[in-house]
JSON list of C-alpha atoms in Angstrom, two decimals:
[
{"chain": "Q", "resi": 1, "resn": "UNK", "atom": "CA", "xyz": [-59.61, 67.24, -118.60]},
{"chain": "Q", "resi": 2, "resn": "UNK", "atom": "CA", "xyz": [-59.42, 67.33, -114.79]},
{"chain": "Q", "resi": 3, "resn": "UNK", "atom": "CA", "xyz": [-62.74, 66.74, -113.06]},
{"chain": "Q", "resi": 4, "resn": "UNK", "atom": "CA", "xyz": [-62.73, 69.48, -110.40]},
{"chain": "Q", "resi": 5, "resn": "UNK", "atom": "CA", "xyz": [-65.73, 68.07, -108.53]},
{"chain": "Q", "resi": 6, "resn": "UNK", "atom": "CA", "xyz": [-64.17, 64.62, -108.24]},
{"chain": "Q", "resi": 7, "resn": "UNK", "atom": "CA", "xyz": [-60.85, 66.16, -107.17]},
{"chain": "Q", "resi": 8, "resn": "UNK", "atom": "CA", "xyz": [-62.58, 68.03, -104.36]},
{"chain": "Q", "resi": 9, "resn": "UNK", "atom": "CA", "xyz": [-64.41, 64.90, -103.27]},
{"chain": "Q", "resi": 10, "resn": "UNK", "atom": "CA", "xyz": [-61.19, 62.92, -103.19]},
{"chain": "Q", "resi": 11, "resn": "UNK", "atom": "CA", "xyz": [-59.58, 65.58, -101.03]},
{"chain": "Q", "resi": 12, "resn": "UNK", "atom": "CA", "xyz": [-62.52, 65.49, -98.62]},
{"chain": "Q", "resi": 13, "resn": "UNK", "atom": "CA", "xyz": [-62.71, 61.71, -98.21]},
{"chain": "Q", "resi": 14, "resn": "UNK", "atom": "CA", "xyz": [-59.76, 61.54, -95.77]},
{"chain": "Q", "resi": 15, "resn": "UNK", "atom": "CA", "xyz": [-61.53, 64.11, -93.56]},
{"chain": "Q", "resi": 16, "resn": "UNK", "atom": "CA", "xyz": [-64.68, 62.01, -93.43]},
{"chain": "Q", "resi": 17, "resn": "UNK", "atom": "CA", "xyz": [-62.74, 58.82, -92.75]},
{"chain": "Q", "resi": 18, "resn": "UNK", "atom": "CA", "xyz": [-60.79, 60.50, -89.93]},
{"chain": "Q", "resi": 19, "resn": "UNK", "atom": "CA", "xyz": [-63.97, 61.93, -88.43]},
{"chain": "Q", "resi": 20, "resn": "UNK", "atom": "CA", "xyz": [-65.74, 58.57, -88.60]},
{"chain": "Q", "resi": 21, "resn": "UNK", "atom": "CA", "xyz": [-62.79, 56.85, -86.92]},
{"chain": "Q", "resi": 22, "resn": "UNK", "atom": "CA", "xyz": [-62.74, 59.45, -84.14]},
{"chain": "Q", "resi": 23, "resn": "UNK", "atom": "CA", "xyz": [-66.48, 59.12, -83.58]},
{"chain": "Q", "resi": 24, "resn": "UNK", "atom": "CA", "xyz": [-66.14, 55.35, -83.27]},
{"chain": "Q", "resi": 25, "resn": "UNK", "atom": "CA", "xyz": [-63.25, 55.72, -80.83]},
{"chain": "Q", "resi": 26, "resn": "UNK", "atom": "CA", "xyz": [-65.15, 58.25, -78.73]},
{"chain": "Q", "resi": 27, "resn": "UNK", "atom": "CA", "xyz": [-68.14, 55.94, -78.59]},
{"chain": "Q", "resi": 28, "resn": "UNK", "atom": "CA", "xyz": [-65.93, 53.14, -77.33]},
{"chain": "Q", "resi": 29, "resn": "UNK", "atom": "CA", "xyz": [-64.49, 55.44, -74.65]},
{"chain": "Q", "resi": 30, "resn": "UNK", "atom": "CA", "xyz": [-67.93, 56.27, -73.31]},
{"chain": "Q", "resi": 31, "resn": "UNK", "atom": "CA", "xyz": [-69.19, 52.72, -73.66]},
{"chain": "Q", "resi": 32, "resn": "UNK", "atom": "CA", "xyz": [-66.24, 51.41, -71.68]},
{"chain": "Q", "resi": 33, "resn": "UNK", "atom": "CA", "xyz": [-66.38, 54.01, -68.93]},
{"chain": "Q", "resi": 34, "resn": "UNK", "atom": "CA", "xyz": [-66.84, 52.89, -65.35]},
{"chain": "Q", "resi": 35, "resn": "UNK", "atom": "CA", "xyz": [-70.19, 53.48, -63.69]},
{"chain": "Q", "resi": 36, "resn": "UNK", "atom": "CA", "xyz": [-68.80, 56.33, -61.60]},
{"chain": "Q", "resi": 37, "resn": "UNK", "atom": "CA", "xyz": [-67.25, 57.99, -64.63]},
{"chain": "Q", "resi": 38, "resn": "UNK", "atom": "CA", "xyz": [-70.35, 57.52, -66.76]},
{"chain": "Q", "resi": 39, "resn": "UNK", "atom": "CA", "xyz": [-72.47, 59.17, -64.08]},
{"chain": "Q", "resi": 40, "resn": "UNK", "atom": "CA", "xyz": [-70.18, 62.22, -64.13]},
{"chain": "Q", "resi": 41, "resn": "UNK", "atom": "CA", "xyz": [-70.31, 62.57, -67.92]},
{"chain": "Q", "resi": 42, "resn": "UNK", "atom": "CA", "xyz": [-73.17, 63.30, -70.22]},
{"chain": "Q", "resi": 43, "resn": "UNK", "atom": "CA", "xyz": [-73.08, 61.20, -73.37]},
{"chain": "Q", "resi": 44, "resn": "UNK", "atom": "CA", "xyz": [-72.66, 63.61, -76.31]},
{"chain": "Q", "resi": 45, "resn": "UNK", "atom": "CA", "xyz": [-75.22, 63.56, -79.09]},
{"chain": "Q", "resi": 46, "resn": "UNK", "atom": "CA", "xyz": [-74.38, 61.85, -82.37]},
{"chain": "Q", "resi": 47, "resn": "UNK", "atom": "CA", "xyz": [-74.00, 65.26, -83.96]},
{"chain": "Q", "resi": 48, "resn": "UNK", "atom": "CA", "xyz": [-71.61, 66.42, -81.24]},
{"chain": "Q", "resi": 49, "resn": "UNK", "atom": "CA", "xyz": [-69.53, 63.24, -81.66]},
{"chain": "Q", "resi": 50, "resn": "UNK", "atom": "CA", "xyz": [-69.32, 63.74, -85.41]},
{"chain": "Q", "resi": 51, "resn": "UNK", "atom": "CA", "xyz": [-68.35, 67.40, -85.06]},
{"chain": "Q", "resi": 52, "resn": "UNK", "atom": "CA", "xyz": [-65.79, 66.37, -82.45]},
{"chain": "Q", "resi": 53, "resn": "UNK", "atom": "CA", "xyz": [-64.27, 63.92, -84.89]},
{"chain": "Q", "resi": 54, "resn": "UNK", "atom": "CA", "xyz": [-64.08, 66.58, -87.56]},
{"chain": "Q", "resi": 55, "resn": "UNK", "atom": "CA", "xyz": [-62.48, 69.06, -85.17]},
{"chain": "Q", "resi": 56, "resn": "UNK", "atom": "CA", "xyz": [-59.69, 66.56, -84.57]},
{"chain": "Q", "resi": 57, "resn": "UNK", "atom": "CA", "xyz": [-59.36, 65.78, -88.27]},
{"chain": "Q", "resi": 58, "resn": "UNK", "atom": "CA", "xyz": [-59.13, 69.49, -89.07]},
{"chain": "Q", "resi": 59, "resn": "UNK", "atom": "CA", "xyz": [-56.03, 69.82, -86.93]},
{"chain": "Q", "resi": 60, "resn": "UNK", "atom": "CA", "xyz": [-54.09, 67.91, -89.57]},
{"chain": "Q", "resi": 61, "resn": "UNK", "atom": "CA", "xyz": [-55.26, 69.37, -92.87]},
{"chain": "Q", "resi": 62, "resn": "UNK", "atom": "CA", "xyz": [-53.47, 72.02, -94.94]},
{"chain": "Q", "resi": 63, "resn": "UNK", "atom": "CA", "xyz": [-54.48, 75.61, -94.26]},
{"chain": "Q", "resi": 64, "resn": "UNK", "atom": "CA", "xyz": [-56.25, 75.90, -97.58]},
{"chain": "Q", "resi": 65, "resn": "UNK", "atom": "CA", "xyz": [-58.61, 73.07, -96.58]},
{"chain": "Q", "resi": 66, "resn": "UNK", "atom": "CA", "xyz": [-59.70, 74.47, -93.22]},
{"chain": "Q", "resi": 67, "resn": "UNK", "atom": "CA", "xyz": [-62.76, 76.14, -94.66]},
{"chain": "Q", "resi": 68, "resn": "UNK", "atom": "CA", "xyz": [-63.87, 72.81, -96.17]},
{"chain": "Q", "resi": 69, "resn": "UNK", "atom": "CA", "xyz": [-63.84, 71.24, -92.70]},
{"chain": "Q", "resi": 70, "resn": "UNK", "atom": "CA", "xyz": [-66.55, 73.66, -91.65]},
{"chain": "Q", "resi": 71, "resn": "UNK", "atom": "CA", "xyz": [-68.69, 72.69, -94.63]},
{"chain": "Q", "resi": 72, "resn": "UNK", "atom": "CA", "xyz": [-69.22, 69.22, -93.15]},
{"chain": "Q", "resi": 73, "resn": "UNK", "atom": "CA", "xyz": [-70.01, 70.31, -89.62]},
{"chain": "Q", "resi": 74, "resn": "UNK", "atom": "CA", "xyz": [-73.55, 70.89, -88.45]},
{"chain": "Q", "resi": 75, "resn": "UNK", "atom": "CA", "xyz": [-73.01, 73.28, -85.57]},
{"chain": "Q", "resi": 76, "resn": "UNK", "atom": "CA", "xyz": [-75.84, 73.37, -83.04]},
{"chain": "Q", "resi": 77, "resn": "UNK", "atom": "CA", "xyz": [-76.56, 74.10, -79.40]},
{"chain": "Q", "resi": 78, "resn": "UNK", "atom": "CA", "xyz": [-75.51, 70.53, -78.47]},
{"chain": "Q", "resi": 79, "resn": "UNK", "atom": "CA", "xyz": [-72.84, 70.33, -75.80]},
{"chain": "Q", "resi": 80, "resn": "UNK", "atom": "CA", "xyz": [-69.52, 69.50, -77.52]},
{"chain": "Q", "resi": 81, "resn": "UNK", "atom": "CA", "xyz": [-68.00, 66.06, -77.04]},
{"chain": "Q", "resi": 82, "resn": "UNK", "atom": "CA", "xyz": [-64.63, 67.55, -76.12]},
{"chain": "Q", "resi": 83, "resn": "UNK", "atom": "CA", "xyz": [-66.12, 69.12, -72.97]},
{"chain": "Q", "resi": 84, "resn": "UNK", "atom": "CA", "xyz": [-67.47, 65.74, -71.88]},
{"chain": "Q", "resi": 85, "resn": "UNK", "atom": "CA", "xyz": [-64.11, 64.06, -72.50]},
{"chain": "Q", "resi": 86, "resn": "UNK", "atom": "CA", "xyz": [-61.95, 66.75, -70.88]},
{"chain": "Q", "resi": 87, "resn": "UNK", "atom": "CA", "xyz": [-63.70, 69.65, -69.15]},
{"chain": "Q", "resi": 88, "resn": "UNK", "atom": "CA", "xyz": [-60.58, 70.75, -67.24]},
{"chain": "Q", "resi": 89, "resn": "UNK", "atom": "CA", "xyz": [-58.40, 72.19, -70.01]},
{"chain": "Q", "resi": 90, "resn": "UNK", "atom": "CA", "xyz": [-61.04, 72.75, -72.67]},
{"chain": "Q", "resi": 91, "resn": "UNK", "atom": "CA", "xyz": [-61.84, 76.46, -72.76]},
{"chain": "Q", "resi": 92, "resn": "UNK", "atom": "CA", "xyz": [-65.28, 77.93, -73.38]},
{"chain": "Q", "resi": 93, "resn": "UNK", "atom": "CA", "xyz": [-64.62, 81.02, -75.52]},
{"chain": "Q", "resi": 94, "resn": "UNK", "atom": "CA", "xyz": [-67.46, 83.53, -75.84]},
{"chain": "Q", "resi": 95, "resn": "UNK", "atom": "CA", "xyz": [-67.17, 85.91, -78.80]},
{"chain": "Q", "resi": 96, "resn": "UNK", "atom": "CA", "xyz": [-68.09, 89.52, -78.20]},
{"chain": "Q", "resi": 97, "resn": "UNK", "atom": "CA", "xyz": [-70.58, 91.73, -80.03]},
{"chain": "Q", "resi": 98, "resn": "UNK", "atom": "CA", "xyz": [-71.12, 95.47, -80.05]},
{"chain": "Q", "resi": 99, "resn": "UNK", "atom": "CA", "xyz": [-72.55, 97.05, -76.91]},
{"chain": "Q", "resi": 100, "resn": "UNK", "atom": "CA", "xyz": [-75.13, 99.79, -76.65]},
{"chain": "Q", "resi": 101, "resn": "UNK", "atom": "CA", "xyz": [-73.75, 103.32, -76.27]},
{"chain": "Q", "resi": 102, "resn": "UNK", "atom": "CA", "xyz": [-74.28, 103.20, -72.51]},
{"chain": "Q", "resi": 103, "resn": "UNK", "atom": "CA", "xyz": [-72.16, 100.03, -72.26]},
{"chain": "Q", "resi": 104, "resn": "UNK", "atom": "CA", "xyz": [-75.06, 97.62, -71.80]},
{"chain": "Q", "resi": 105, "resn": "UNK", "atom": "CA", "xyz": [-75.42, 94.30, -73.62]},
{"chain": "Q", "resi": 106, "resn": "UNK", "atom": "CA", "xyz": [-77.41, 93.87, -76.81]},
{"chain": "Q", "resi": 107, "resn": "UNK", "atom": "CA", "xyz": [-79.75, 90.87, -77.23]},
{"chain": "Q", "resi": 108, "resn": "UNK", "atom": "CA", "xyz": [-77.42, 89.13, -79.72]},
{"chain": "Q", "resi": 109, "resn": "UNK", "atom": "CA", "xyz": [-74.64, 89.10, -77.11]},
{"chain": "Q", "resi": 110, "resn": "UNK", "atom": "CA", "xyz": [-76.98, 88.01, -74.34]},
{"chain": "Q", "resi": 111, "resn": "UNK", "atom": "CA", "xyz": [-77.87, 84.97, -76.45]},
{"chain": "Q", "resi": 112, "resn": "UNK", "atom": "CA", "xyz": [-74.18, 84.02, -76.56]},
{"chain": "Q", "resi": 113, "resn": "UNK", "atom": "CA", "xyz": [-73.88, 84.51, -72.82]},
{"chain": "Q", "resi": 114, "resn": "UNK", "atom": "CA", "xyz": [-76.94, 82.37, -72.12]},
{"chain": "Q", "resi": 115, "resn": "UNK", "atom": "CA", "xyz": [-75.37, 79.55, -74.15]},
{"chain": "Q", "resi": 116, "resn": "UNK", "atom": "CA", "xyz": [-72.04, 79.98, -72.38]},
{"chain": "Q", "resi": 117, "resn": "UNK", "atom": "CA", "xyz": [-73.77, 79.97, -68.98]},
{"chain": "Q", "resi": 118, "resn": "UNK", "atom": "CA", "xyz": [-75.46, 76.69, -69.80]},
{"chain": "Q", "resi": 119, "resn": "UNK", "atom": "CA", "xyz": [-72.09, 75.13, -70.68]},
{"chain": "Q", "resi": 120, "resn": "UNK", "atom": "CA", "xyz": [-70.44, 76.69, -67.63]},
{"chain": "Q", "resi": 121, "resn": "UNK", "atom": "CA", "xyz": [-73.07, 75.18, -65.33]},
{"chain": "Q", "resi": 122, "resn": "UNK", "atom": "CA", "xyz": [-72.93, 71.81, -67.08]},
{"chain": "Q", "resi": 123, "resn": "UNK", "atom": "CA", "xyz": [-69.12, 71.70, -66.92]},
{"chain": "Q", "resi": 124, "resn": "UNK", "atom": "CA", "xyz": [-68.18, 73.64, -63.76]},
{"chain": "Q", "resi": 125, "resn": "UNK", "atom": "CA", "xyz": [-64.46, 72.89, -64.12]},
{"chain": "Q", "resi": 126, "resn": "UNK", "atom": "CA", "xyz": [-64.16, 74.34, -67.64]},
{"chain": "Q", "resi": 127, "resn": "UNK", "atom": "CA", "xyz": [-62.36, 77.70, -67.80]},
{"chain": "Q", "resi": 128, "resn": "UNK", "atom": "CA", "xyz": [-63.89, 80.57, -69.76]},
{"chain": "Q", "resi": 129, "resn": "UNK", "atom": "CA", "xyz": [-62.55, 83.34, -72.01]},
{"chain": "Q", "resi": 130, "resn": "UNK", "atom": "CA", "xyz": [-64.70, 86.34, -72.86]},
{"chain": "Q", "resi": 131, "resn": "UNK", "atom": "CA", "xyz": [-63.24, 88.14, -75.84]},
{"chain": "Q", "resi": 132, "resn": "UNK", "atom": "CA", "xyz": [-63.98, 91.59, -77.24]},
{"chain": "Q", "resi": 133, "resn": "UNK", "atom": "CA", "xyz": [-62.77, 95.16, -76.96]},
{"chain": "Q", "resi": 134, "resn": "UNK", "atom": "CA", "xyz": [-64.47, 98.20, -78.57]},
{"chain": "Q", "resi": 135, "resn": "UNK", "atom": "CA", "xyz": [-65.56, 99.97, -75.37]},
{"chain": "Q", "resi": 136, "resn": "UNK", "atom": "CA", "xyz": [-68.79, 101.90, -75.00]},
{"chain": "Q", "resi": 137, "resn": "UNK", "atom": "CA", "xyz": [-69.13, 104.33, -72.10]},
{"chain": "Q", "resi": 138, "resn": "UNK", "atom": "CA", "xyz": [-65.79, 103.03, -70.79]},
{"chain": "Q", "resi": 139, "resn": "UNK", "atom": "CA", "xyz": [-66.93, 99.39, -70.77]},
{"chain": "Q", "resi": 140, "resn": "UNK", "atom": "CA", "xyz": [-65.37, 96.79, -73.08]},
{"chain": "Q", "resi": 141, "resn": "UNK", "atom": "CA", "xyz": [-67.35, 93.86, -74.46]},
{"chain": "Q", "resi": 142, "resn": "UNK", "atom": "CA", "xyz": [-65.20, 91.50, -72.38]},
{"chain": "Q", "resi": 143, "resn": "UNK", "atom": "CA", "xyz": [-65.89, 93.43, -69.18]},
{"chain": "Q", "resi": 144, "resn": "UNK", "atom": "CA", "xyz": [-69.62, 93.52, -69.84]},
{"chain": "Q", "resi": 145, "resn": "UNK", "atom": "CA", "xyz": [-69.64, 89.78, -70.54]},
{"chain": "Q", "resi": 146, "resn": "UNK", "atom": "CA", "xyz": [-67.57, 89.05, -67.44]},
{"chain": "Q", "resi": 147, "resn": "UNK", "atom": "CA", "xyz": [-69.93, 91.06, -65.25]},
{"chain": "Q", "resi": 148, "resn": "UNK", "atom": "CA", "xyz": [-72.99, 89.35, -66.78]},
{"chain": "Q", "resi": 149, "resn": "UNK", "atom": "CA", "xyz": [-71.60, 85.86, -66.14]},
{"chain": "Q", "resi": 150, "resn": "UNK", "atom": "CA", "xyz": [-70.49, 86.70, -62.60]},
{"chain": "Q", "resi": 151, "resn": "UNK", "atom": "CA", "xyz": [-73.93, 88.17, -61.95]},
{"chain": "Q", "resi": 152, "resn": "UNK", "atom": "CA", "xyz": [-75.41, 84.87, -63.14]},
{"chain": "Q", "resi": 153, "resn": "UNK", "atom": "CA", "xyz": [-73.36, 82.94, -60.59]},
{"chain": "Q", "resi": 154, "resn": "UNK", "atom": "CA", "xyz": [-70.16, 82.00, -62.42]},
{"chain": "Q", "resi": 155, "resn": "UNK", "atom": "CA", "xyz": [-67.06, 82.08, -60.19]},
{"chain": "Q", "resi": 156, "resn": "UNK", "atom": "CA", "xyz": [-64.94, 85.10, -61.27]},
{"chain": "Q", "resi": 157, "resn": "UNK", "atom": "CA", "xyz": [-61.71, 83.09, -61.10]},
{"chain": "Q", "resi": 158, "resn": "UNK", "atom": "CA", "xyz": [-62.88, 80.92, -64.00]},
{"chain": "Q", "resi": 159, "resn": "UNK", "atom": "CA", "xyz": [-63.12, 83.86, -66.39]},
{"chain": "Q", "resi": 160, "resn": "UNK", "atom": "CA", "xyz": [-60.32, 85.52, -68.36]},
{"chain": "Q", "resi": 161, "resn": "UNK", "atom": "CA", "xyz": [-61.03, 88.80, -70.13]},
{"chain": "Q", "resi": 162, "resn": "UNK", "atom": "CA", "xyz": [-59.48, 89.39, -73.56]},
{"chain": "Q", "resi": 163, "resn": "UNK", "atom": "CA", "xyz": [-60.38, 93.04, -73.96]},
{"chain": "Q", "resi": 164, "resn": "UNK", "atom": "CA", "xyz": [-58.23, 94.32, -76.84]},
{"chain": "Q", "resi": 165, "resn": "UNK", "atom": "CA", "xyz": [-59.76, 92.76, -79.94]},
{"chain": "Q", "resi": 166, "resn": "UNK", "atom": "CA", "xyz": [-61.88, 94.66, -82.43]},
{"chain": "Q", "resi": 167, "resn": "UNK", "atom": "CA", "xyz": [-62.81, 91.89, -84.86]},
{"chain": "Q", "resi": 168, "resn": "UNK", "atom": "CA", "xyz": [-63.41, 88.14, -85.01]},
{"chain": "Q", "resi": 169, "resn": "UNK", "atom": "CA", "xyz": [-59.91, 87.62, -86.41]},
{"chain": "Q", "resi": 170, "resn": "UNK", "atom": "CA", "xyz": [-58.45, 89.48, -83.45]},
{"chain": "Q", "resi": 171, "resn": "UNK", "atom": "CA", "xyz": [-60.77, 87.59, -81.06]},
{"chain": "Q", "resi": 172, "resn": "UNK", "atom": "CA", "xyz": [-59.06, 84.45, -82.32]},
{"chain": "Q", "resi": 173, "resn": "UNK", "atom": "CA", "xyz": [-55.51, 85.79, -82.40]},
{"chain": "Q", "resi": 174, "resn": "UNK", "atom": "CA", "xyz": [-55.54, 87.32, -78.92]},
{"chain": "Q", "resi": 175, "resn": "UNK", "atom": "CA", "xyz": [-57.46, 84.42, -77.38]},
{"chain": "Q", "resi": 176, "resn": "UNK", "atom": "CA", "xyz": [-54.96, 82.00, -78.92]},
{"chain": "Q", "resi": 177, "resn": "UNK", "atom": "CA", "xyz": [-52.18, 83.62, -76.91]},
{"chain": "Q", "resi": 178, "resn": "UNK", "atom": "CA", "xyz": [-54.13, 82.98, -73.72]},
{"chain": "Q", "resi": 179, "resn": "UNK", "atom": "CA", "xyz": [-54.94, 79.41, -74.75]},
{"chain": "Q", "resi": 180, "resn": "UNK", "atom": "CA", "xyz": [-51.29, 78.70, -75.48]},
{"chain": "Q", "resi": 181, "resn": "UNK", "atom": "CA", "xyz": [-50.03, 80.29, -72.26]},
{"chain": "Q", "resi": 182, "resn": "UNK", "atom": "CA", "xyz": [-52.56, 78.33, -70.17]},
{"chain": "Q", "resi": 183, "resn": "UNK", "atom": "CA", "xyz": [-51.85, 74.98, -71.86]},
{"chain": "Q", "resi": 184, "resn": "UNK", "atom": "CA", "xyz": [-55.39, 74.57, -73.21]},
{"chain": "Q", "resi": 185, "resn": "UNK", "atom": "CA", "xyz": [-56.03, 71.26, -74.93]},
{"chain": "Q", "resi": 186, "resn": "UNK", "atom": "CA", "xyz": [-59.13, 72.40, -76.87]},
{"chain": "Q", "resi": 187, "resn": "UNK", "atom": "CA", "xyz": [-61.52, 75.32, -77.24]},
{"chain": "Q", "resi": 188, "resn": "UNK", "atom": "CA", "xyz": [-65.25, 75.68, -77.83]},
{"chain": "Q", "resi": 189, "resn": "UNK", "atom": "CA", "xyz": [-66.28, 78.87, -79.64]},
{"chain": "Q", "resi": 190, "resn": "UNK", "atom": "CA", "xyz": [-69.70, 80.17, -78.55]},
{"chain": "Q", "resi": 191, "resn": "UNK", "atom": "CA", "xyz": [-71.52, 82.53, -80.90]},
{"chain": "Q", "resi": 192, "resn": "UNK", "atom": "CA", "xyz": [-74.65, 82.90, -83.01]},
{"chain": "Q", "resi": 193, "resn": "UNK", "atom": "CA", "xyz": [-75.61, 80.69, -85.94]},
{"chain": "Q", "resi": 194, "resn": "UNK", "atom": "CA", "xyz": [-74.79, 83.35, -88.55]},
{"chain": "Q", "resi": 195, "resn": "UNK", "atom": "CA", "xyz": [-71.32, 83.76, -87.06]},
{"chain": "Q", "resi": 196, "resn": "UNK", "atom": "CA", "xyz": [-70.21, 80.34, -85.87]},
{"chain": "Q", "resi": 197, "resn": "UNK", "atom": "CA", "xyz": [-68.63, 79.03, -89.09]},
{"chain": "Q", "resi": 198, "resn": "UNK", "atom": "CA", "xyz": [-66.49, 82.14, -89.50]},
{"chain": "Q", "resi": 199, "resn": "UNK", "atom": "CA", "xyz": [-65.61, 82.19, -85.80]},
{"chain": "Q", "resi": 200, "resn": "UNK", "atom": "CA", "xyz": [-64.50, 78.55, -85.75]},
{"chain": "Q", "resi": 201, "resn": "UNK", "atom": "CA", "xyz": [-62.51, 79.02, -88.98]},
{"chain": "Q", "resi": 202, "resn": "UNK", "atom": "CA", "xyz": [-60.71, 82.08, -87.60]},
{"chain": "Q", "resi": 203, "resn": "UNK", "atom": "CA", "xyz": [-59.82, 80.22, -84.41]},
{"chain": "Q", "resi": 204, "resn": "UNK", "atom": "CA", "xyz": [-58.55, 77.20, -86.36]},
{"chain": "Q", "resi": 205, "resn": "UNK", "atom": "CA", "xyz": [-56.38, 79.51, -88.40]},
{"chain": "Q", "resi": 206, "resn": "UNK", "atom": "CA", "xyz": [-55.08, 81.19, -85.25]},
{"chain": "Q", "resi": 207, "resn": "UNK", "atom": "CA", "xyz": [-54.15, 77.99, -83.39]},
{"chain": "Q", "resi": 208, "resn": "UNK", "atom": "CA", "xyz": [-52.60, 76.51, -86.56]},
{"chain": "Q", "resi": 209, "resn": "UNK", "atom": "CA", "xyz": [-53.42, 72.91, -85.71]},
{"chain": "Q", "resi": 210, "resn": "UNK", "atom": "CA", "xyz": [-52.10, 73.01, -82.13]},
{"chain": "Q", "resi": 211, "resn": "UNK", "atom": "CA", "xyz": [-55.46, 72.12, -80.52]},
{"chain": "Q", "resi": 212, "resn": "UNK", "atom": "CA", "xyz": [-58.94, 71.13, -81.79]},
{"chain": "Q", "resi": 213, "resn": "UNK", "atom": "CA", "xyz": [-61.56, 73.85, -82.14]},
{"chain": "Q", "resi": 214, "resn": "UNK", "atom": "CA", "xyz": [-65.30, 73.35, -82.31]},
{"chain": "Q", "resi": 215, "resn": "UNK", "atom": "CA", "xyz": [-68.35, 75.56, -81.96]},
{"chain": "Q", "resi": 216, "resn": "UNK", "atom": "CA", "xyz": [-71.67, 75.95, -80.16]},
{"chain": "Q", "resi": 217, "resn": "UNK", "atom": "CA", "xyz": [-74.60, 77.92, -81.52]},
{"chain": "Q", "resi": 218, "resn": "UNK", "atom": "CA", "xyz": [-76.23, 80.39, -79.16]}
]
C-alpha cells in the first residue's frame, strides 16, 4: 500500500532543500557586500530570507504543487528579501478591496495601503501597481488607492493603476500583463493576513514561473 503521507513529504523535500540553499546564498551575498552597499540595504529577517528562498523554489515546481509552497511560508509584515536585493524591478502590488458606496476607502484597504506606503518609503526606487476595479460613485479601487498613496507623498509616476479586475484571480491576471510588459523581475503582493496565501497563489499561477512572487501582510 502506498503511504500517502510519506509520498507528500518526499515531494516537499526538494522545495525545502532549494529554499535552504537560496537562504544560504542570500546570506553570503549580504555578508560579502561592500560597506557602501551594506549601508544602502537593510538586512532581511531570517523569515524574509526563508520566504524568499521558497519564492524562488516555487518558480520551478509543477502547477499542482504551487499551493504546497504556500503551506511552508510564514507570511508577515517583514520587508521581503527580494526588495533588498533588487528594488528597481521588483514591483510592489497592492490588492484592492471593496470601497464604500461614496467611493471612499474601507479600513481593510487602508491597512493594505499603510503596508504598501511603508515599503514604498523604505524602497523608493520600487515601482508600484494598485489593482482593483469595481467602481463606487465613479471611483475604482485602483483610483482610490492611487490617490491615497499620492496624498501620502508617493510620486505619481511610480504608480500604475490596474482598474479592470473584479476578483483576486483577475488582479493577478491583469497585473501579470503589466509585470511582463515592464520587464519586472519579481513582485511582492501586499494584502491582509486572511487573504495573502490566496493572493500569492493566484499571482504564482498567473506568472507561471516567469518571476518569483512573495507576499507581505498588512
